[in-house]
């Protein structure tokens, strides 16, 4: 499921394997494009790579999908 791929991405990101984390996020979002956890992890990966433009774009997307997201506060 999307949540499993998102969890895997979070773990891979924490372990420093950004390439694998990105692939897992892509898989999660392919299954469920509006998955809050996967979108949040995508933002986290972008921030860890200093991709502030990408992180901001993803955060705006997340805010449209889920304006009450705790992750945006």
Backbone as CSV, one residue per row, in Angstrom:
resi,resn,N_x,N_y,N_z,CA_x,CA_y,CA_z,C_x,C_y,C_z
1,UNK,0.835,-1.191,0.000,0.000,0.000,0.000,0.876,1.250,0.000
2,UNK,0.254,2.364,-0.242,0.975,3.636,-0.288,1.649,3.952,1.051
3,UNK,0.973,3.662,2.125,1.533,3.964,3.450,2.794,3.157,3.734
4,UNK,2.833,1.933,3.258,4.019,1.097,3.460,5.197,1.689,2.681
5,UNK,4.953,2.097,1.441,6.023,2.712,0.643,6.472,4.025,1.273
6,UNK,5.541,4.796,1.799,5.892,6.063,2.442,6.731,5.817,3.698
7,UNK,6.368,4.803,4.470,7.136,4.458,5.669,8.544,4.008,5.290
8,UNK,8.616,3.231,4.231,9.926,2.796,3.742,10.761,4.007,3.327
9,UNK,10.132,4.959,2.638,10.837,6.171,2.222,11.367,6.933,3.431
10,UNK,10.565,7.025,4.470,10.992,7.734,5.682,12.214,7.052,6.292
11,UNK,12.189,5.743,6.351,13.314,4.991,6.897,14.564,5.168,6.033
12,UNK,14.397,5.039,4.734,15.530,5.203,3.819,16.110,6.614,3.921
13,UNK,15.242,7.597,4.042,15.697,8.976,4.184,16.509,9.143,5.464
14,UNK,16.026,8.591,6.565,16.736,8.690,7.850,18.091,8.003,7.789
15,UNK,18.159,6.924,6.988,19.418,6.195,6.849,20.358,6.837,5.836
16,UNK,19.893,7.912,5.190,20.728,8.653,4.261,20.705,8.158,2.826
17,UNK,19.809,7.229,2.523,19.708,6.714,1.157,18.628,7.498,0.415
18,UNK,19.004,8.691,-0.019,18.034,9.602,-0.650,17.472,9.030,-1.949
19,UNK,18.320,8.359,-2.721,17.864,7.806,-3.995,16.750,6.780,-3.766
20,UNK,16.968,5.867,-2.836,15.951,4.850,-2.529,14.707,5.498,-1.939
21,UNK,14.893,6.507,-1.099,13.757,7.198,-0.482,12.883,7.851,-1.540
22,UNK,13.524,8.490,-2.506,12.767,9.131,-3.590,11.978,8.096,-4.392
23,UNK,12.600,6.958,-4.664,11.923,5.908,-5.425,10.714,5.381,-4.654
24,UNK,10.868,5.227,-3.357,9.758,4.737,-2.540,8.616,5.745,-2.491
25,UNK,8.948,7.026,-2.416,7.913,8.065,-2.436,7.167,8.042,-3.765
26,UNK,7.907,7.895,-4.850,7.272,7.831,-6.175,6.298,6.655,-6.230
27,UNK,6.711,5.523,-5.689,5.827,4.346,-5.674,4.590,4.601,-4.818
28,UNK,4.794,5.216,-3.665,3.658,5.510,-2.784,2.663,6.432,-3.479
29,UNK,3.168,7.476,-4.114,2.286,8.444,-4.759,1.660,7.903,-6.034
30,UNK,2.296,6.910,-6.642,1.689,6.259,-7.810,0.455,5.470,-7.395
31,UNK,0.507,4.908,-6.208,-0.624,4.144,-5.677,-1.721,5.071,-5.179
32,UNK,-1.294,6.102,-4.452,-2.249,7.035,-3.830,-1.677,8.457,-3.897
33,UNK,-2.004,9.189,-4.956,-1.410,10.515,-5.178,-1.630,11.523,-4.053
34,UNK,-2.665,11.361,-3.271,-2.961,12.317,-2.208,-2.608,11.783,-0.817
35,UNK,-1.703,10.836,-0.753,-1.314,10.257,0.533,-0.534,11.287,1.344
36,UNK,-1.087,11.670,2.462,-0.513,12.708,3.319,0.903,12.345,3.771
37,UNK,1.090,11.117,4.204,2.387,10.669,4.711,3.439,10.709,3.598
38,UNK,3.087,10.236,2.408,4.025,10.223,1.288,4.388,11.649,0.860
39,UNK,3.397,12.518,0.801,3.675,13.911,0.434,4.558,14.589,1.476
40,UNK,4.313,14.293,2.737,5.134,14.862,3.807,6.564,14.370,3.697
41,UNK,6.712,13.097,3.403,8.065,12.555,3.267,8.771,13.135,2.043
42,UNK,8.015,13.378,0.987,8.586,14.015,-0.206,9.119,15.405,0.155
43,UNK,8.377,16.123,0.966,8.815,17.442,1.440,10.088,17.302,2.277
44,UNK,10.098,16.326,3.186,11.266,16.111,4.048,12.517,15.800,3.231
45,UNK,12.363,14.975,2.206,13.498,14.634,1.351,13.994,15.887,0.630
46,UNK,13.071,16.657,0.089,13.461,17.888,-0.608,14.206,18.830,0.336
47,UNK,13.707,18.983,1.547,14.371,19.861,2.515,15.758,19.347,2.875
48,UNK,15.895,18.040,3.017,17.198,17.472,3.379,18.228,17.662,2.264
49,UNK,17.742,17.886,1.051,18.626,18.136,-0.087,18.711,19.627,-0.435
50,UNK,18.197,20.454,0.457,18.182,21.908,0.250,17.416,22.316,-1.003
51,UNK,16.438,21.519,-1.377,15.563,21.836,-2.519,14.340,22.568,-1.975
52,UNK,14.542,23.828,-1.630,13.480,24.590,-0.994,12.332,24.899,-1.952
53,UNK,12.641,25.065,-3.218,11.600,25.313,-4.216,10.688,24.099,-4.342
54,UNK,11.289,22.919,-4.428,10.505,21.690,-4.518,9.698,21.443,-3.257
55,UNK,10.318,21.683,-2.109,9.629,21.489,-0.838,8.431,22.423,-0.724
56,UNK,8.620,23.668,-1.137,7.524,24.634,-1.070,6.388,24.239,-2.004
57,UNK,6.721,23.804,-3.211,5.692,23.375,-4.162,4.903,22.183,-3.605
58,UNK,5.611,21.229,-3.007,4.937,20.067,-2.434,4.104,20.457,-1.211
59,UNK,4.601,21.402,-0.426,3.846,21.861,0.744,2.561,22.566,0.315
60,UNK,2.640,23.341,-0.756,1.431,24.001,-1.266,0.428,22.960,-1.756
61,UNK,0.918,21.937,-2.431,0.061,20.854,-2.896,-0.588,20.149,-1.709
62,UNK,0.200,19.857,-0.685,-0.334,19.198,0.510,-1.378,20.076,1.193
63,UNK,-1.148,21.387,1.223,-2.104,22.281,1.875,-3.438,22.330,1.131
64,UNK,-3.399,22.127,-0.181,-4.646,22.075,-0.952,-5.395,20.781,-0.680
65,UNK,-4.647,19.695,-0.582,-5.250,18.379,-0.371,-5.762,18.243,1.057
66,UNK,-4.957,18.706,1.998,-5.284,18.549,3.415,-4.881,19.815,4.172
67,UNK,-5.737,20.839,4.157,-5.395,22.109,4.791,-5.172,22.006,6.303
68,UNK,-5.686,20.972,6.910,-5.537,20.813,8.362,-4.325,19.951,8.728
69,UNK,-3.474,19.655,7.768,-2.339,18.795,8.019,-1.461,19.359,9.132
70,UNK,-1.194,18.542,10.115,-0.340,18.935,11.231,1.063,19.206,10.711
71,UNK,1.439,18.530,9.648,2.791,18.659,9.118,3.074,20.020,8.503
72,UNK,2.059,20.800,8.276,2.235,22.125,7.685,2.309,23.214,8.731
73,UNK,2.094,22.873,9.957,2.072,23.879,11.018,3.407,23.984,11.711
